[in-house]
Amino acid sequence: MKKIKVGILGATGMVGVEYVDFLINHPWFKISTLSGKKSVGRKYGEAVKALSNVPREVGDLEVIDPDPRKFDADLVFSSLPSEAAREVEREFIDHGFPVISEASAYRMEKDVPLIIPEVNPEHLELIRNQKKNSGGFIVTTPNCTAVGLVLSLKPVLEYYGIKKVVVATYQAITGAGFPGVPSYSILGNVIPYIKKEEEKVSEETKKILGRFNGSSIEYASFPVEASCARVPTIDGHLEAVYVETEREVHLDEAVEIFRRFRGEPQKLSLPTAPREPIIVTEIEDRPQPRLDVDAGSVPGMSIVVGRVRRGESNNVLKYFVLSHNRIRGAAGTAILTAELLTAKGYIG
Ligand SMILES: NC(=O)c1ccc[n+]([C@@H]2O[C@H](COP(=O)([O-])OP(=O)(O)OC[C@H]3O[C@@H](n4cnc5c(N)ncnc54)[C@H](OP(=O)(O)O)[C@@H]3O)[C@@H](O)[C@H]2O)c1
């Protein structure tokens, strides 16, 4: 199979480097174009700011500006700050590119799919509503905090039904991009506020877990109450989840439904699909970001659920979930989405 050429918008950022890492030896995709803003004109290897080893193959590529006329690509991943994404992504769509974006600019538009490939692949049908003469379209992936939460909620919703979700988060500093939160503010500290995060977690969860009725998404109707905090960990968002269910919860059964959960990427054996999307740990003080963030057959792509408990009421399930914010929460989910789009014939 001839490889599909991919360009990356925002390639020099915290998430951009993860794209490069995942794509450098990808069996279907080949990096062709890397773009940035302040680093335009520099070699990629010198422009990357995050502490990361840049693969030799792309170290000498010149970082270009985000101009669709200069992009030699069949597909574009966007890791742009949201303010820039609205205009830049629109230009790429208008020039006929399929765009897969992890920026929030278009996530909640009604004709734009917001995808976690294991959870709502049927929402990709929304692409047909975009009807672009150019042939371009956009698919988005969720906020990094919503990804771990929603992936863990999907089997709970299918098996028990959900009446209400309450979640408290402990989010790593890389989630804020580079340079992110000032070191003096976060070292030895916890900041119980992340701008617009709680709203995104709540709204995006309801969209992703919503029902596609053949033409649009009917949002899930249960409330999602989030409290989000930044903590001084490097990678990995930990979340304490409380779910009120429709049906009575049985603990052993709940552990099994997490363990058994598989989605379309696993059935299709997509290259970036982890064998187990949800890993359950029964060690009493896990998951921990430092120990578990890279768990699984594709490091960073599985979420880890632990401390699974029933609440005081029989219809309450409680657990912690950990997800890699830059991989499962960003680049990894976007690449898995691109693989799914390719397998379904939307790309290539
Ligand atoms: N970090 C995470 O864990 C995470 C998770 C999920 C989603 N996201 C989302 O992913 C996006 C990128 O996040 P990040 O953490 O990688 O941010 P970042 O480290 O700040 O990187 C931003 C990237 O965008 C480029 N850029 C900035 N302004 C631009 C503009 N006006 N036009 C074109 N390019 C521009 C930068 O290029 P230069 O370096 O050349 O200036 C850099 O490559 C954001 O929308 C964020 O919300 C992040």
CSV table of C-alpha atoms and ligand atoms in Angstrom, one decimal:
chain,number,residue,atom,x,y,z
A,1,MET,CA,0.0,0.0,0.0
A,2,LYS,CA,1.3,3.4,-0.9
A,3,LYS,CA,1.7,5.5,2.2
A,4,ILE,CA,-0.7,8.4,2.8
A,5,LYS,CA,1.2,11.8,3.1
A,6,VAL,CA,0.3,13.7,6.3
A,7,GLY,CA,1.0,17.2,7.4
A,8,ILE,CA,0.9,18.5,11.0
A,9,LEU,CA,-0.3,21.9,12.1
A,10,GLY,CA,1.3,22.9,15.4
A,11,ALA,CA,4.0,20.3,15.0
A,12,THR,CA,6.5,22.0,17.3
A,13,GLY,CA,4.2,22.0,20.4
A,14,MET,CA,3.7,19.6,23.3
A,15,VAL,CA,1.3,17.4,21.3
A,16,GLY,CA,3.0,17.9,18.0
A,17,VAL,CA,6.0,15.9,19.2
A,18,GLU,CA,3.8,13.0,20.1
A,19,TYR,CA,2.4,13.0,16.5
A,20,VAL,CA,5.9,12.8,15.1
A,21,ASP,CA,6.8,10.0,17.5
A,22,PHE,CA,3.7,7.9,16.5
A,23,LEU,CA,3.9,8.6,12.8
A,24,ILE,CA,7.6,8.2,12.2
A,25,ASN,CA,7.3,4.4,11.7
A,26,HIS,CA,3.6,4.3,10.9
A,27,PRO,CA,2.7,1.5,8.4
A,28,TRP,CA,0.1,3.6,6.5
A,29,PHE,CA,1.1,7.3,7.0
A,30,LYS,CA,4.2,9.2,6.2
A,31,ILE,CA,5.1,12.7,7.5
A,32,SER,CA,5.5,15.1,4.7
A,33,THR,CA,5.0,18.6,6.1
A,34,LEU,CA,5.5,20.2,9.6
A,35,SER,CA,4.2,23.7,10.4
A,36,GLY,CA,4.5,26.1,13.3
A,37,LYS,CA,4.2,29.8,14.0
A,38,LYS,CA,7.2,31.3,15.7
A,39,SER,CA,9.5,28.5,14.5
A,40,VAL,CA,8.7,29.0,10.8
A,41,GLY,CA,12.0,28.7,8.8
A,42,ARG,CA,13.9,26.8,11.4
A,43,LYS,CA,14.8,23.1,11.2
A,44,TYR,CA,12.3,21.0,13.1
A,45,GLY,CA,14.9,19.4,15.3
A,46,GLU,CA,16.0,22.8,16.6
A,47,ALA,CA,12.5,24.3,16.8
A,48,VAL,CA,10.9,21.8,19.2
A,49,LYS,CA,10.7,23.3,22.6
A,50,ALA,CA,9.4,20.4,24.7
A,51,LEU,CA,12.1,18.1,26.2
A,52,SER,CA,11.9,15.4,23.6
A,53,ASN,CA,14.2,13.5,21.2
A,54,VAL,CA,13.3,14.4,17.7
A,55,PRO,CA,13.7,11.4,15.3
A,56,ARG,CA,16.6,11.8,12.8
A,57,GLU,CA,14.3,11.4,9.8
A,58,VAL,CA,12.5,14.7,10.5
A,59,GLY,CA,15.2,16.7,12.3
A,60,ASP,CA,16.2,18.6,9.2
A,61,LEU,CA,12.7,19.3,7.8
A,62,GLU,CA,12.0,23.0,7.6
A,63,VAL,CA,9.1,24.2,9.7
A,64,ILE,CA,6.7,26.1,7.3
A,65,ASP,CA,3.8,28.4,7.9
A,66,PRO,CA,0.3,27.0,8.0
A,67,ASP,CA,-0.5,27.8,4.4
A,68,PRO,CA,-2.5,25.1,2.6
A,69,ARG,CA,-0.9,26.0,-0.8
A,70,LYS,CA,2.4,24.9,0.6
A,71,PHE,CA,1.2,21.6,2.1
A,72,ASP,CA,2.2,18.5,0.3
A,73,ALA,CA,-0.3,16.2,2.1
A,74,ASP,CA,-3.3,13.9,1.7
A,75,LEU,CA,-4.4,14.5,5.3
A,76,VAL,CA,-3.7,17.1,7.9
A,77,PHE,CA,-3.6,16.7,11.7
A,78,SER,CA,-4.2,19.9,13.6
A,79,SER,CA,-2.7,20.5,17.0
A,80,LEU,CA,-3.2,24.3,16.9
A,81,PRO,CA,-4.2,26.5,19.8
A,82,SER,CA,-8.0,26.9,19.5
A,83,GLU,CA,-7.8,30.7,18.7
A,84,ALA,CA,-5.7,30.0,15.6
A,85,ALA,CA,-7.5,26.8,14.7
A,86,ARG,CA,-10.8,28.4,13.7
A,87,GLU,CA,-9.3,30.3,10.8
A,88,VAL,CA,-6.4,28.1,9.8
A,89,GLU,CA,-8.5,24.8,9.8
A,90,ARG,CA,-11.2,26.5,7.7
A,91,GLU,CA,-8.6,27.4,5.1
A,92,PHE,CA,-7.4,23.8,4.9
A,93,ILE,CA,-11.0,22.4,4.6
A,94,ASP,CA,-11.7,25.0,1.9
A,95,HIS,CA,-8.6,23.8,0.0
A,96,GLY,CA,-9.9,20.2,0.0
A,97,PHE,CA,-8.0,18.7,2.9
A,98,PRO,CA,-9.4,16.1,5.3
A,99,VAL,CA,-8.5,17.7,8.7
A,100,ILE,CA,-8.4,15.8,12.0
A,101,SER,CA,-8.3,18.3,14.8
A,102,GLU,CA,-7.8,18.1,18.5
A,103,ALA,CA,-8.4,21.9,19.0
A,104,SER,CA,-11.7,22.9,20.5
A,105,ALA,CA,-12.7,25.4,17.8
A,106,TYR,CA,-15.1,23.2,15.9
A,107,ARG,CA,-15.8,20.3,18.3
A,108,MET,CA,-19.3,21.4,19.2
A,109,GLU,CA,-20.5,22.3,15.7
A,110,LYS,CA,-23.5,20.2,14.9
A,111,ASP,CA,-22.2,18.8,11.6
A,112,VAL,CA,-18.7,18.0,13.0
A,113,PRO,CA,-18.0,14.6,14.5
A,114,LEU,CA,-16.3,14.5,17.9
A,115,ILE,CA,-14.8,11.1,17.9
A,116,ILE,CA,-13.3,8.5,20.2
A,117,PRO,CA,-12.9,5.6,17.7
A,118,GLU,CA,-13.9,2.9,20.3
A,119,VAL,CA,-16.9,4.8,21.5
A,120,ASN,CA,-18.8,6.5,18.7
A,121,PRO,CA,-17.5,5.6,15.2
A,122,GLU,CA,-21.0,5.9,13.8
A,123,HIS,CA,-20.9,9.6,14.4
A,124,LEU,CA,-18.4,9.8,11.4
A,125,GLU,CA,-21.6,9.8,9.2
A,126,LEU,CA,-21.9,13.5,10.1
A,127,ILE,CA,-19.1,14.2,7.6
A,128,ARG,CA,-21.8,13.8,4.9
A,129,ASN,CA,-23.6,16.8,6.3
A,130,GLN,CA,-20.6,19.1,5.8
A,131,LYS,CA,-21.1,18.9,2.0
A,132,LYS,CA,-17.9,20.8,1.0
A,133,ASN,CA,-17.5,21.4,-2.7
A,134,SER,CA,-13.7,21.3,-2.1
A,135,GLY,CA,-13.9,17.7,-0.9
A,136,GLY,CA,-12.4,18.8,2.4
A,137,PHE,CA,-13.9,18.0,5.8
A,138,ILE,CA,-13.1,18.1,9.5
A,139,VAL,CA,-13.3,15.5,12.3
A,140,THR,CA,-12.4,16.5,15.8
A,141,THR,CA,-11.2,14.6,18.9
A,142,PRO,CA,-12.1,15.5,22.4
A,143,ASN,CA,-10.5,17.5,25.2
A,144,CYS,CA,-7.8,15.4,26.9
A,145,THR,CA,-9.8,15.1,30.1
A,146,ALA,CA,-13.0,14.0,28.4
A,147,VAL,CA,-11.3,11.2,26.5
A,148,GLY,CA,-10.4,9.0,29.6
A,149,LEU,CA,-13.7,9.8,31.3
A,150,VAL,CA,-15.9,8.9,28.2
A,151,LEU,CA,-14.0,5.8,27.2
A,152,SER,CA,-14.5,4.5,30.7
A,153,LEU,CA,-18.2,5.5,30.8
A,154,LYS,CA,-19.1,3.8,27.5
A,155,PRO,CA,-19.3,0.2,28.9
A,156,VAL,CA,-21.0,1.5,32.0
A,157,LEU,CA,-23.7,3.3,29.9
A,158,GLU,CA,-24.2,0.2,27.7
A,159,TYR,CA,-24.5,-2.2,30.6
A,160,TYR,CA,-26.0,-0.3,33.5
A,161,GLY,CA,-27.4,2.9,32.0
A,162,ILE,CA,-26.3,6.3,33.5
A,163,LYS,CA,-28.4,8.8,35.5
A,164,LYS,CA,-25.6,11.1,36.6
A,165,VAL,CA,-21.8,11.5,36.5
A,166,VAL,CA,-19.6,13.4,39.0
A,167,VAL,CA,-15.9,13.7,38.3
A,168,ALA,CA,-12.9,15.4,40.0
A,169,THR,CA,-9.7,15.6,38.0
A,170,TYR,CA,-6.0,15.8,38.8
A,171,GLN,CA,-4.5,17.1,35.5
A,172,ALA,CA,-0.8,17.0,34.5
A,173,ILE,CA,1.1,20.1,33.5
A,174,THR,CA,1.8,19.1,29.9
A,175,GLY,CA,-2.0,19.4,29.4
A,176,ALA,CA,-1.4,23.2,29.3
A,177,GLY,CA,1.0,23.1,26.4
A,178,PHE,CA,4.4,24.8,26.3
A,179,PRO,CA,5.5,26.7,28.4
A,180,GLY,CA,2.2,26.1,30.2
A,181,VAL,CA,1.8,27.0,33.9
A,182,PRO,CA,4.7,29.0,35.5
A,183,SER,CA,6.9,26.6,37.5
A,184,TYR,CA,6.6,28.8,40.7
A,185,SER,CA,2.8,28.5,40.5
A,186,ILE,CA,2.6,24.7,40.2
A,187,LEU,CA,5.6,23.2,42.0
A,188,GLY,CA,4.4,21.9,45.5
A,189,ASN,CA,1.0,23.2,44.7
A,190,VAL,CA,-2.5,22.4,43.3
A,191,ILE,CA,-4.5,24.8,41.2
A,192,PRO,CA,-8.2,24.1,41.4
A,193,TYR,CA,-9.2,25.9,38.2
A,194,ILE,CA,-8.5,25.3,34.5
A,195,LYS,CA,-10.2,27.8,32.2
A,196,LYS,CA,-13.3,26.4,30.4
A,197,GLU,CA,-12.3,22.8,31.2
A,198,GLU,CA,-15.3,21.8,33.3
A,199,GLU,CA,-17.7,23.0,30.7
A,200,LYS,CA,-15.8,21.2,27.9
A,201,VAL,CA,-15.8,17.9,29.9
A,202,SER,CA,-19.5,18.1,30.6
A,203,GLU,CA,-20.6,19.2,27.1
A,204,GLU,CA,-18.3,16.9,25.1
A,205,THR,CA,-19.2,13.9,27.2
A,206,LYS,CA,-22.8,14.3,26.3
A,207,LYS,CA,-22.1,14.8,22.6
A,208,ILE,CA,-19.8,11.8,22.3
A,209,LEU,CA,-22.2,9.5,24.3
A,210,GLY,CA,-25.1,10.9,22.3
A,211,ARG,CA,-27.2,8.9,19.8
A,212,PHE,CA,-26.7,9.4,16.0
A,213,ASN,CA,-30.3,9.4,14.6
A,214,GLY,CA,-29.3,9.2,11.0
A,215,SER,CA,-28.8,12.9,10.5
A,216,SER,CA,-27.7,14.5,13.8
A,217,ILE,CA,-26.6,13.7,17.3
A,218,GLU,CA,-29.1,13.6,20.2
A,219,TYR,CA,-27.0,14.5,23.2
A,220,ALA,CA,-27.0,12.2,26.2
A,221,SER,CA,-29.4,13.6,28.8
A,222,PHE,CA,-27.7,12.8,32.1
A,223,PRO,CA,-25.8,15.6,34.0
A,224,VAL,CA,-22.0,15.5,34.1
A,225,GLU,CA,-20.6,17.6,37.0
A,226,ALA,CA,-16.9,18.2,36.7
A,227,SER,CA,-14.3,19.8,39.1
A,228,CYS,CA,-10.9,20.2,37.4
A,229,ALA,CA,-7.5,20.9,39.0
A,230,ARG,CA,-4.0,21.2,37.7
A,231,VAL,CA,-1.4,19.2,39.8
A,232,PRO,CA,2.4,19.0,39.4
A,233,THR,CA,2.6,15.7,37.5
A,234,ILE,CA,4.1,15.6,34.0
A,235,ASP,CA,1.9,13.3,31.9
A,236,GLY,CA,-1.3,11.6,32.7
A,237,HIS,CA,-4.7,12.9,33.9
A,238,LEU,CA,-6.1,11.1,36.9
A,239,GLU,CA,-9.9,11.4,37.5
A,240,ALA,CA,-12.1,10.3,40.4
A,241,VAL,CA,-15.4,9.2,38.9
A,242,TYR,CA,-18.8,8.7,40.6
A,243,VAL,CA,-21.6,7.3,38.4
A,244,GLU,CA,-25.2,6.9,39.3
A,245,THR,CA,-26.6,4.1,37.3
A,246,GLU,CA,-30.1,3.0,36.1
A,247,ARG,CA,-29.5,-0.6,37.1
A,248,GLU,CA,-28.0,-2.1,40.3
A,249,VAL,CA,-24.2,-2.4,40.2
A,250,HIS,CA,-22.4,-5.7,41.0
A,251,LEU,CA,-18.8,-5.2,41.6
A,252,ASP,CA,-17.3,-8.3,39.9
A,253,GLU,CA,-19.5,-7.7,36.9
A,254,ALA,CA,-18.5,-4.1,36.7
A,255,VAL,CA,-14.8,-5.0,36.6
A,256,GLU,CA,-15.5,-7.5,33.9
A,257,ILE,CA,-17.4,-5.0,31.7
A,258,PHE,CA,-14.4,-2.7,31.8
A,259,ARG,CA,-12.1,-5.6,31.0
A,260,ARG,CA,-14.1,-7.0,28.2
A,261,PHE,CA,-14.8,-3.7,26.4
A,262,ARG,CA,-13.5,-3.6,22.8
A,263,GLY,CA,-14.4,-1.2,20.0
A,264,GLU,CA,-14.2,-1.1,16.2
A,265,PRO,CA,-10.4,-0.3,16.2
A,266,GLN,CA,-9.8,-3.5,18.0
A,267,LYS,CA,-12.1,-5.5,15.7
A,268,LEU,CA,-10.4,-3.9,12.6
A,269,SER,CA,-6.9,-4.4,14.2
A,270,LEU,CA,-6.0,-0.8,13.4
A,271,PRO,CA,-2.2,-0.1,13.8
A,272,THR,CA,-2.6,2.2,16.8
A,273,ALA,CA,-5.4,0.3,18.5
A,274,PRO,CA,-4.3,-1.1,21.9
A,275,ARG,CA,-5.4,-4.7,22.5
A,276,GLU,CA,-7.2,-3.6,25.7
A,277,PRO,CA,-8.6,-0.1,25.5
A,278,ILE,CA,-9.4,-0.3,29.3
A,279,ILE,CA,-6.9,-2.0,31.6
A,280,VAL,CA,-8.2,-2.7,35.1
A,281,THR,CA,-5.8,-2.7,38.0
A,282,GLU,CA,-6.8,-4.3,41.3
A,283,ILE,CA,-3.7,-3.0,43.2
A,284,GLU,CA,-5.2,-0.9,45.9
A,285,ASP,CA,-3.1,2.3,45.4
A,286,ARG,CA,-3.2,2.4,41.5
A,287,PRO,CA,-3.5,3.8,38.9
A,288,GLN,CA,-0.7,6.3,39.4
A,289,PRO,CA,0.5,8.6,36.6
A,290,ARG,CA,4.2,7.8,37.0
A,291,LEU,CA,3.6,4.0,37.1
A,292,ASP,CA,0.7,3.5,34.8
A,293,VAL,CA,0.6,6.2,32.1
A,294,ASP,CA,2.3,4.0,29.5
A,295,ALA,CA,0.4,0.8,30.2
A,296,GLY,CA,-0.8,-1.5,27.5
A,297,SER,CA,0.2,-2.9,24.1
A,298,VAL,CA,0.5,0.5,22.5
A,299,PRO,CA,2.0,2.7,25.2
A,300,GLY,CA,-0.2,5.6,26.2
A,301,MET,CA,-3.3,4.4,24.3
A,302,SER,CA,-5.0,2.3,27.0
A,303,ILE,CA,-6.7,4.0,29.9
A,304,VAL,CA,-6.2,2.4,33.3
A,305,VAL,CA,-9.1,2.0,35.7
A,306,GLY,CA,-8.6,1.2,39.4
A,307,ARG,CA,-10.2,1.3,42.8
A,308,VAL,CA,-13.5,0.1,41.4
A,309,ARG,CA,-16.0,0.3,44.2
A,310,ARG,CA,-19.7,0.3,44.7
A,311,GLY,CA,-21.2,3.3,46.5
A,312,GLU,CA,-23.4,3.3,49.6
A,313,SER,CA,-26.3,3.0,47.2
A,314,ASN,CA,-26.5,-0.1,45.0
A,315,ASN,CA,-26.8,2.1,42.0
A,316,VAL,CA,-23.5,3.9,42.4
A,317,LEU,CA,-20.2,2.9,40.8
A,318,LYS,CA,-17.0,4.7,41.8
A,319,TYR,CA,-13.5,4.4,40.3
A,320,PHE,CA,-10.3,6.2,39.3
A,321,VAL,CA,-9.3,6.4,35.7
A,322,LEU,CA,-5.9,7.5,34.3
A,323,SER,CA,-5.2,8.5,30.7
A,324,HIS,CA,-2.2,9.8,28.9
A,325,ASN,CA,-3.2,13.4,28.0
A,326,ARG,CA,-0.9,13.8,25.1
A,327,ILE,CA,-1.4,10.4,23.6
A,328,ARG,CA,-4.8,8.9,24.3
A,329,GLY,CA,-6.0,12.5,25.1
A,330,ALA,CA,-4.6,14.0,21.9
A,331,ALA,CA,-2.3,12.7,19.2
A,332,GLY,CA,-3.0,9.0,19.7
A,333,THR,CA,-6.8,9.3,19.4
A,334,ALA,CA,-6.4,11.6,16.4
A,335,ILE,CA,-4.1,9.0,14.6
A,336,LEU,CA,-6.5,6.2,15.5
A,337,THR,CA,-9.3,8.3,14.1
A,338,ALA,CA,-7.4,8.8,10.9
A,339,GLU,CA,-6.8,5.0,10.7
A,340,LEU,CA,-10.5,4.4,11.1
A,341,LEU,CA,-11.3,7.0,8.4
A,342,THR,CA,-8.9,5.3,6.1
A,343,ALA,CA,-10.3,1.8,6.8
A,344,LYS,CA,-13.8,3.2,6.1
A,345,GLY,CA,-12.7,4.7,2.8
A,346,TYR,CA,-13.0,8.4,3.7
A,347,ILE,CA,-9.2,9.0,3.2
A,348,GLY,CA,-6.7,7.6,0.7
B,1,LIG,N1,-1.3,19.3,25.7
B,1,LIG,C1,-2.2,18.4,25.8
B,1,LIG,O1,-2.2,17.4,26.6
B,1,LIG,C2,-3.4,18.5,24.9
B,1,LIG,C3,-4.4,17.5,24.9
B,1,LIG,C4,-5.5,17.5,24.1
B,1,LIG,C5,-5.7,18.6,23.2
B,1,LIG,N2,-4.7,19.6,23.2
B,1,LIG,C6,-5.0,20.7,22.3
B,1,LIG,O2,-4.0,20.6,21.3
B,1,LIG,C7,-3.6,21.9,20.8
B,1,LIG,C8,-2.1,22.1,21.0
B,1,LIG,O3,-1.7,21.9,22.3
B,1,LIG,P1,-0.2,21.9,22.8
B,1,LIG,O4,-0.3,21.5,24.2
B,1,LIG,O5,0.6,21.1,21.8
B,1,LIG,O6,0.2,23.4,22.6
B,1,LIG,P2,1.6,24.1,22.4
B,1,LIG,O7,2.7,23.3,23.1
B,1,LIG,O8,1.4,25.5,22.9
B,1,LIG,O9,1.9,24.1,20.8
B,1,LIG,C9,1.2,25.0,19.9
B,1,LIG,C10,1.7,24.7,18.5
B,1,LIG,O10,0.9,25.5,17.6
B,1,LIG,C11,1.7,26.4,16.9
B,1,LIG,N3,1.0,27.7,16.8
B,1,LIG,C12,0.8,28.6,17.8
B,1,LIG,N4,0.1,29.7,17.4
B,1,LIG,C13,-0.1,29.5,16.1
B,1,LIG,C14,-0.8,30.2,15.0
B,1,LIG,N5,-1.4,31.4,15.3
B,1,LIG,N6,-0.8,29.7,13.8
B,1,LIG,C15,-0.2,28.5,13.5
B,1,LIG,N7,0.5,27.8,14.4
B,1,LIG,C16,0.5,28.2,15.7
B,1,LIG,C17,3.0,26.5,17.7
B,1,LIG,O11,4.1,26.8,16.8
B,1,LIG,P3,5.5,27.6,17.3
B,1,LIG,O12,6.1,26.7,18.3
B,1,LIG,O13,6.3,27.6,16.0
B,1,LIG,O14,5.1,28.9,17.7
B,1,LIG,C18,3.1,25.1,18.2
B,1,LIG,O15,3.6,24.2,17.2
B,1,LIG,C19,-4.4,22.9,21.6
B,1,LIG,O16,-5.6,23.2,21.0
B,1,LIG,C20,-4.8,22.1,22.9
B,1,LIG,O17,-5.9,22.6,23.5
B,1,LIG,C21,-3.6,19.6,24.0
